[in-house]
Short mmCIF file of C-alpha atoms in Angstrom, two decimals:
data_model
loop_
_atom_site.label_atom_id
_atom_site.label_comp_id
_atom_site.label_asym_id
_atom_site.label_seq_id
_atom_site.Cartn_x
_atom_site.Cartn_y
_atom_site.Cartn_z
CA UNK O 116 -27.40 -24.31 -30.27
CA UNK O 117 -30.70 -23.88 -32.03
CA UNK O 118 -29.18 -24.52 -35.14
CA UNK O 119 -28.26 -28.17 -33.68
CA UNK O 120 -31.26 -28.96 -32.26
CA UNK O 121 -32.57 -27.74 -35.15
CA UNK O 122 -30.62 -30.03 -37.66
CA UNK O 123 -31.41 -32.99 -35.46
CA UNK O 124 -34.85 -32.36 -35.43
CA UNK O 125 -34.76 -32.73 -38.98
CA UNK O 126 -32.47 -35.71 -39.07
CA UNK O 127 -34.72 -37.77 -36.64
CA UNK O 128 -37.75 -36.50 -38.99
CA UNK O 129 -36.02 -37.70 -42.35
CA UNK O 130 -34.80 -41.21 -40.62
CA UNK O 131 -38.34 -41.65 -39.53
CA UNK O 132 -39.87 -41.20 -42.64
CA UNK O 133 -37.34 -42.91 -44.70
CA UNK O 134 -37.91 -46.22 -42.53
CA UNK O 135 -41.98 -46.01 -43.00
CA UNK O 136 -41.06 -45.53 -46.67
CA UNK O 137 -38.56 -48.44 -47.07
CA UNK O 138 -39.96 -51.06 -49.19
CA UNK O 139 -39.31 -54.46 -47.81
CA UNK O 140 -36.64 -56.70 -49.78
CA UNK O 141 -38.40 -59.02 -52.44
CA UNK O 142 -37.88 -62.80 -51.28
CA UNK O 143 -38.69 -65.71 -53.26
CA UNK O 144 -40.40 -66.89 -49.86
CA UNK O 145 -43.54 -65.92 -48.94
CA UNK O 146 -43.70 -62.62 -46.70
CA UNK O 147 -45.57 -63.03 -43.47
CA UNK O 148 -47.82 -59.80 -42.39
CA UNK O 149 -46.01 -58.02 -39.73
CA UNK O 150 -47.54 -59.49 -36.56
CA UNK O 151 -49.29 -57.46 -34.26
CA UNK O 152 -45.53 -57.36 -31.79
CA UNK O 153 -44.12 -56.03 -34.77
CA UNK O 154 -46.92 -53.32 -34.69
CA UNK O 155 -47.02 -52.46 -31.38
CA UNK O 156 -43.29 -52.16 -30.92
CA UNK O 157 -43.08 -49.95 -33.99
CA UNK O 158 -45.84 -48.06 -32.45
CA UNK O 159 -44.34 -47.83 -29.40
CA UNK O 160 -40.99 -46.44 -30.48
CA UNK O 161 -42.83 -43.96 -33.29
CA UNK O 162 -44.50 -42.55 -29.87
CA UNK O 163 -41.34 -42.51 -28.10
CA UNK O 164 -39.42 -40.52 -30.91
CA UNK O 165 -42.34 -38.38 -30.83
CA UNK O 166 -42.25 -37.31 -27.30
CA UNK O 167 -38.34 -37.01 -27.43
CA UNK O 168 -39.51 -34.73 -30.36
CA UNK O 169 -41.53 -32.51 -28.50
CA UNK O 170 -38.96 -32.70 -25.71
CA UNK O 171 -36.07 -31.23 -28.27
CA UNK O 172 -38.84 -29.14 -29.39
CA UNK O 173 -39.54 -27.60 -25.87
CA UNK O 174 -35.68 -26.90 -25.42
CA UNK O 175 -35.62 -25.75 -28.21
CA UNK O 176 -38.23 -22.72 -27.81
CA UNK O 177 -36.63 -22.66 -24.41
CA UNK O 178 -33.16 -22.03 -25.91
CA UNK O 179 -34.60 -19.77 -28.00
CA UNK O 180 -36.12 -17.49 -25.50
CA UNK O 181 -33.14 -17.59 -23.17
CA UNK O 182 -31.20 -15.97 -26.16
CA UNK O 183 -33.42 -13.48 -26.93
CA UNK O 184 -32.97 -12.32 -23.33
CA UNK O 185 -29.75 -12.43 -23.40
CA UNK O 186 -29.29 -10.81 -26.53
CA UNK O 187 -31.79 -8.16 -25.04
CA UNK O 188 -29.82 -8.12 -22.16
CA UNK O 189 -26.28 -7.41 -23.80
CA UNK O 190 -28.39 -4.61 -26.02
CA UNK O 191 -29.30 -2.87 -22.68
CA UNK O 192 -25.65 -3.23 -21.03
CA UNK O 193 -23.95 -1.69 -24.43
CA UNK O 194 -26.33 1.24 -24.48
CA UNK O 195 -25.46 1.69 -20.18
CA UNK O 196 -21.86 1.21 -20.71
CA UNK O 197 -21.66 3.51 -23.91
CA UNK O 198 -23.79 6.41 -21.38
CA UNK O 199 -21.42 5.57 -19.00
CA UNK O 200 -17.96 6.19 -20.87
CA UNK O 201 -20.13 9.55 -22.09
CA UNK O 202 -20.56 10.47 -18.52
CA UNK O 203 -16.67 9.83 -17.80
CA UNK O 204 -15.39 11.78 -20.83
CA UNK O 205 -17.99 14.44 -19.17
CA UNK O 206 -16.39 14.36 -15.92
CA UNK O 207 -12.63 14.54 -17.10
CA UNK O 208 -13.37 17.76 -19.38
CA UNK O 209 -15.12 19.07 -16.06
CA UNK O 210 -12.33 18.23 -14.08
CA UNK O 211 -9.84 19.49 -16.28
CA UNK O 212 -11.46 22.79 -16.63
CA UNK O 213 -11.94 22.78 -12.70
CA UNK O 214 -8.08 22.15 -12.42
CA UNK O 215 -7.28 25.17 -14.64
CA UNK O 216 -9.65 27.39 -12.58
CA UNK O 217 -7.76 26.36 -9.36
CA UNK O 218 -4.29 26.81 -10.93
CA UNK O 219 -5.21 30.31 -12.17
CA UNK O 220 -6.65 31.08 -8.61
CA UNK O 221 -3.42 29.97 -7.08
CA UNK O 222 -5.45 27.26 -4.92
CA UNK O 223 -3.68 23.81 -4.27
CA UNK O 224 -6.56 21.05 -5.72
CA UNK O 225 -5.89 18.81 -3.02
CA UNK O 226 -6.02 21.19 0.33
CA UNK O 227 -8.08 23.55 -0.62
CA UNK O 228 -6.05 26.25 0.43
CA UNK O 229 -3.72 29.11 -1.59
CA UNK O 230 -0.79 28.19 -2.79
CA UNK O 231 0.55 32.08 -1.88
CA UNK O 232 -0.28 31.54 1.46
CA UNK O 233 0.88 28.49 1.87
CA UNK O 234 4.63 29.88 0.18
CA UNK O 235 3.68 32.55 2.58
CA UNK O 236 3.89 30.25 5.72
CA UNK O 237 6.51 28.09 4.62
CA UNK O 238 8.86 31.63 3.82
CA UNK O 239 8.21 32.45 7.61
CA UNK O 240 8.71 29.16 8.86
CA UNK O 241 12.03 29.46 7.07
CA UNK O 242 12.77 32.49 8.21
CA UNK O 243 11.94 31.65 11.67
CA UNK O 244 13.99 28.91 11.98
CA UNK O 245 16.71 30.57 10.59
CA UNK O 246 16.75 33.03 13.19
CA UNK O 247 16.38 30.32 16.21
CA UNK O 248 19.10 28.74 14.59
CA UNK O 249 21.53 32.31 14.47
CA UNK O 250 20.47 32.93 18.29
CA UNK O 251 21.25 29.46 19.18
CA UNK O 252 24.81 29.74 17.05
CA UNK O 253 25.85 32.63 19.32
CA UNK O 254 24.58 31.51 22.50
CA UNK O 255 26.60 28.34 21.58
CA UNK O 256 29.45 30.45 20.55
CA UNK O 257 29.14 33.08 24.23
CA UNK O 258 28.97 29.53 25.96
CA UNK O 259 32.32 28.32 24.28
CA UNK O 260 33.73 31.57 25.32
CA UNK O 261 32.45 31.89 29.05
CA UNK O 262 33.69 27.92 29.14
CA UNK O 263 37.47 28.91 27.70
CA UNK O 264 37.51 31.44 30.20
CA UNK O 265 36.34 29.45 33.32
CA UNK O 266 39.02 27.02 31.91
CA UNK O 267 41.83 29.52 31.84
CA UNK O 268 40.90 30.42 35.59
CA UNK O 269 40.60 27.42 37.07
CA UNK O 270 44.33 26.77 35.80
CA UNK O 271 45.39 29.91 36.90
CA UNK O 272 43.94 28.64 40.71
CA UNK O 273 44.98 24.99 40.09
CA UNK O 274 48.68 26.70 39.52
CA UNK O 275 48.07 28.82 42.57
CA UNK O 276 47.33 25.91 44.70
CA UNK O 277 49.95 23.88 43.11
CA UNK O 278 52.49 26.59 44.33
CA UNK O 279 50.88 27.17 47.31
CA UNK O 280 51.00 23.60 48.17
CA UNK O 281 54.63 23.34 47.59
CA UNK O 282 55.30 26.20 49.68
CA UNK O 283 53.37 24.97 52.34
CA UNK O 284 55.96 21.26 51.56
CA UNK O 285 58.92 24.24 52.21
CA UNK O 286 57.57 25.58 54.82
CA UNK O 287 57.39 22.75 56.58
CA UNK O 288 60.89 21.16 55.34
CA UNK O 289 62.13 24.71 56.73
CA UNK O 290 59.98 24.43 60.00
CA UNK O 291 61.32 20.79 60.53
CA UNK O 292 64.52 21.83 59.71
CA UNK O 293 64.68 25.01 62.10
CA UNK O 294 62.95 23.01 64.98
CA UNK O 295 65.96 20.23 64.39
CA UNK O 296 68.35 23.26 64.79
CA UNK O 297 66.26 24.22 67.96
CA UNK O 298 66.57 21.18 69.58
CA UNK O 299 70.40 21.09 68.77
CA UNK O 300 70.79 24.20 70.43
CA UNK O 301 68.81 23.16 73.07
CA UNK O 302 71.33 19.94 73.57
CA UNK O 303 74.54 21.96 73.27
CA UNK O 304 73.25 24.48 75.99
CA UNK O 305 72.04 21.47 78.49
CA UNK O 306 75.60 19.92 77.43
CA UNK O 307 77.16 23.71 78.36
CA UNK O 308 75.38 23.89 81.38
CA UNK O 309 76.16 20.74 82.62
CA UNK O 310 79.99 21.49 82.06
CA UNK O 311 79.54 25.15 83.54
CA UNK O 312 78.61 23.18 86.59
#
């Protein structure tokens, strides 16, 4: 950018000077002096391509500085980011080391606790639920058997009833049966009588 501004700088400079320095084409006519418009206009635009001069000038320097800020500033964020992948390089080594120290301790890195301990709990646990599980089997398996034997009993007294039930059926058939043979009886003897008479 200041190279640009630069370069143009220069250019305007050089096209400036080569105009003043131009010599005027020789005519056969006779050459007026310039008049004073002529003046004043090339005055005016000498003063104008001076102040846009000192304007490019200005932006310039201003360029300038903002780069050597920035430049500064990039300097400064190098150095910070180069302490800063020190300090992280720092920080894994001490991290790794811790990691060893907690492995050789037989302490878990992320709960804090022992790793024993915890195999510890998780052995009882085991164990623990192993024996719920062996109680439960058996009371399970007692059940099954108190369940085939209430089974077997109640078909034992579902047979007795059964058989009961169709005795009672006999009984009756024989009651009905006798009490018809009754009340034959009873008609032959009124029949008997009657004849006796």
């Amino acid at each position: 950018m200041l190279t640009l501004a630069h370069t143009f700088q220069q250019m305007v400079s050089s096209k400036l000077q080569t105009k003043g320095k131009r010599k005027l084409p020789k005519s056969t006519k006779k050459v007026e002096p310039p008049s004073k418009k002529t003046a004043t206009r090339r005055y005016k635009l000498e003063a104008e391509l001076k102040t846009k001069n000192q304007l490019l000038e200005t932006a310039k320097q201003q360029l300038h500085s903002r780069l050597t800020a920035a430049q500064g500033t990039i300097k400064k964020l190098k150095e910070e980011n180069e302490g800063l992948v020190q300090e992280v390089e720092k920080l894994k080594k001490f991290q790794e080391t811790c990691m060893v120290i907690l492995e050789s301790r037989n302490v878990d890195p992320v709960t804090g606790s022992n790793i024993l301990d915890e195999e510890e709990k998780t052995q009882e646990c085991q164990k623990q639920t192993t024996l719920l599980t062996e109680k439960l089997i058996e009371e399970l398996r007692l059940f099954n058997q108190t369940i085939a034997k209430e089974k077997e009993m109640l078909q034992t007294a579902m047979a007795k009833w059964t058989s009961a039930a169709e005795g009672r059926c006999q009984s009756q058939e024989k009651h009905a049966s006798f009490r018809a043979a009754i009340e034959e009886c009873s008609a032959i003897l009124d029949e008997l009588e009657l004849l006796a008479l």
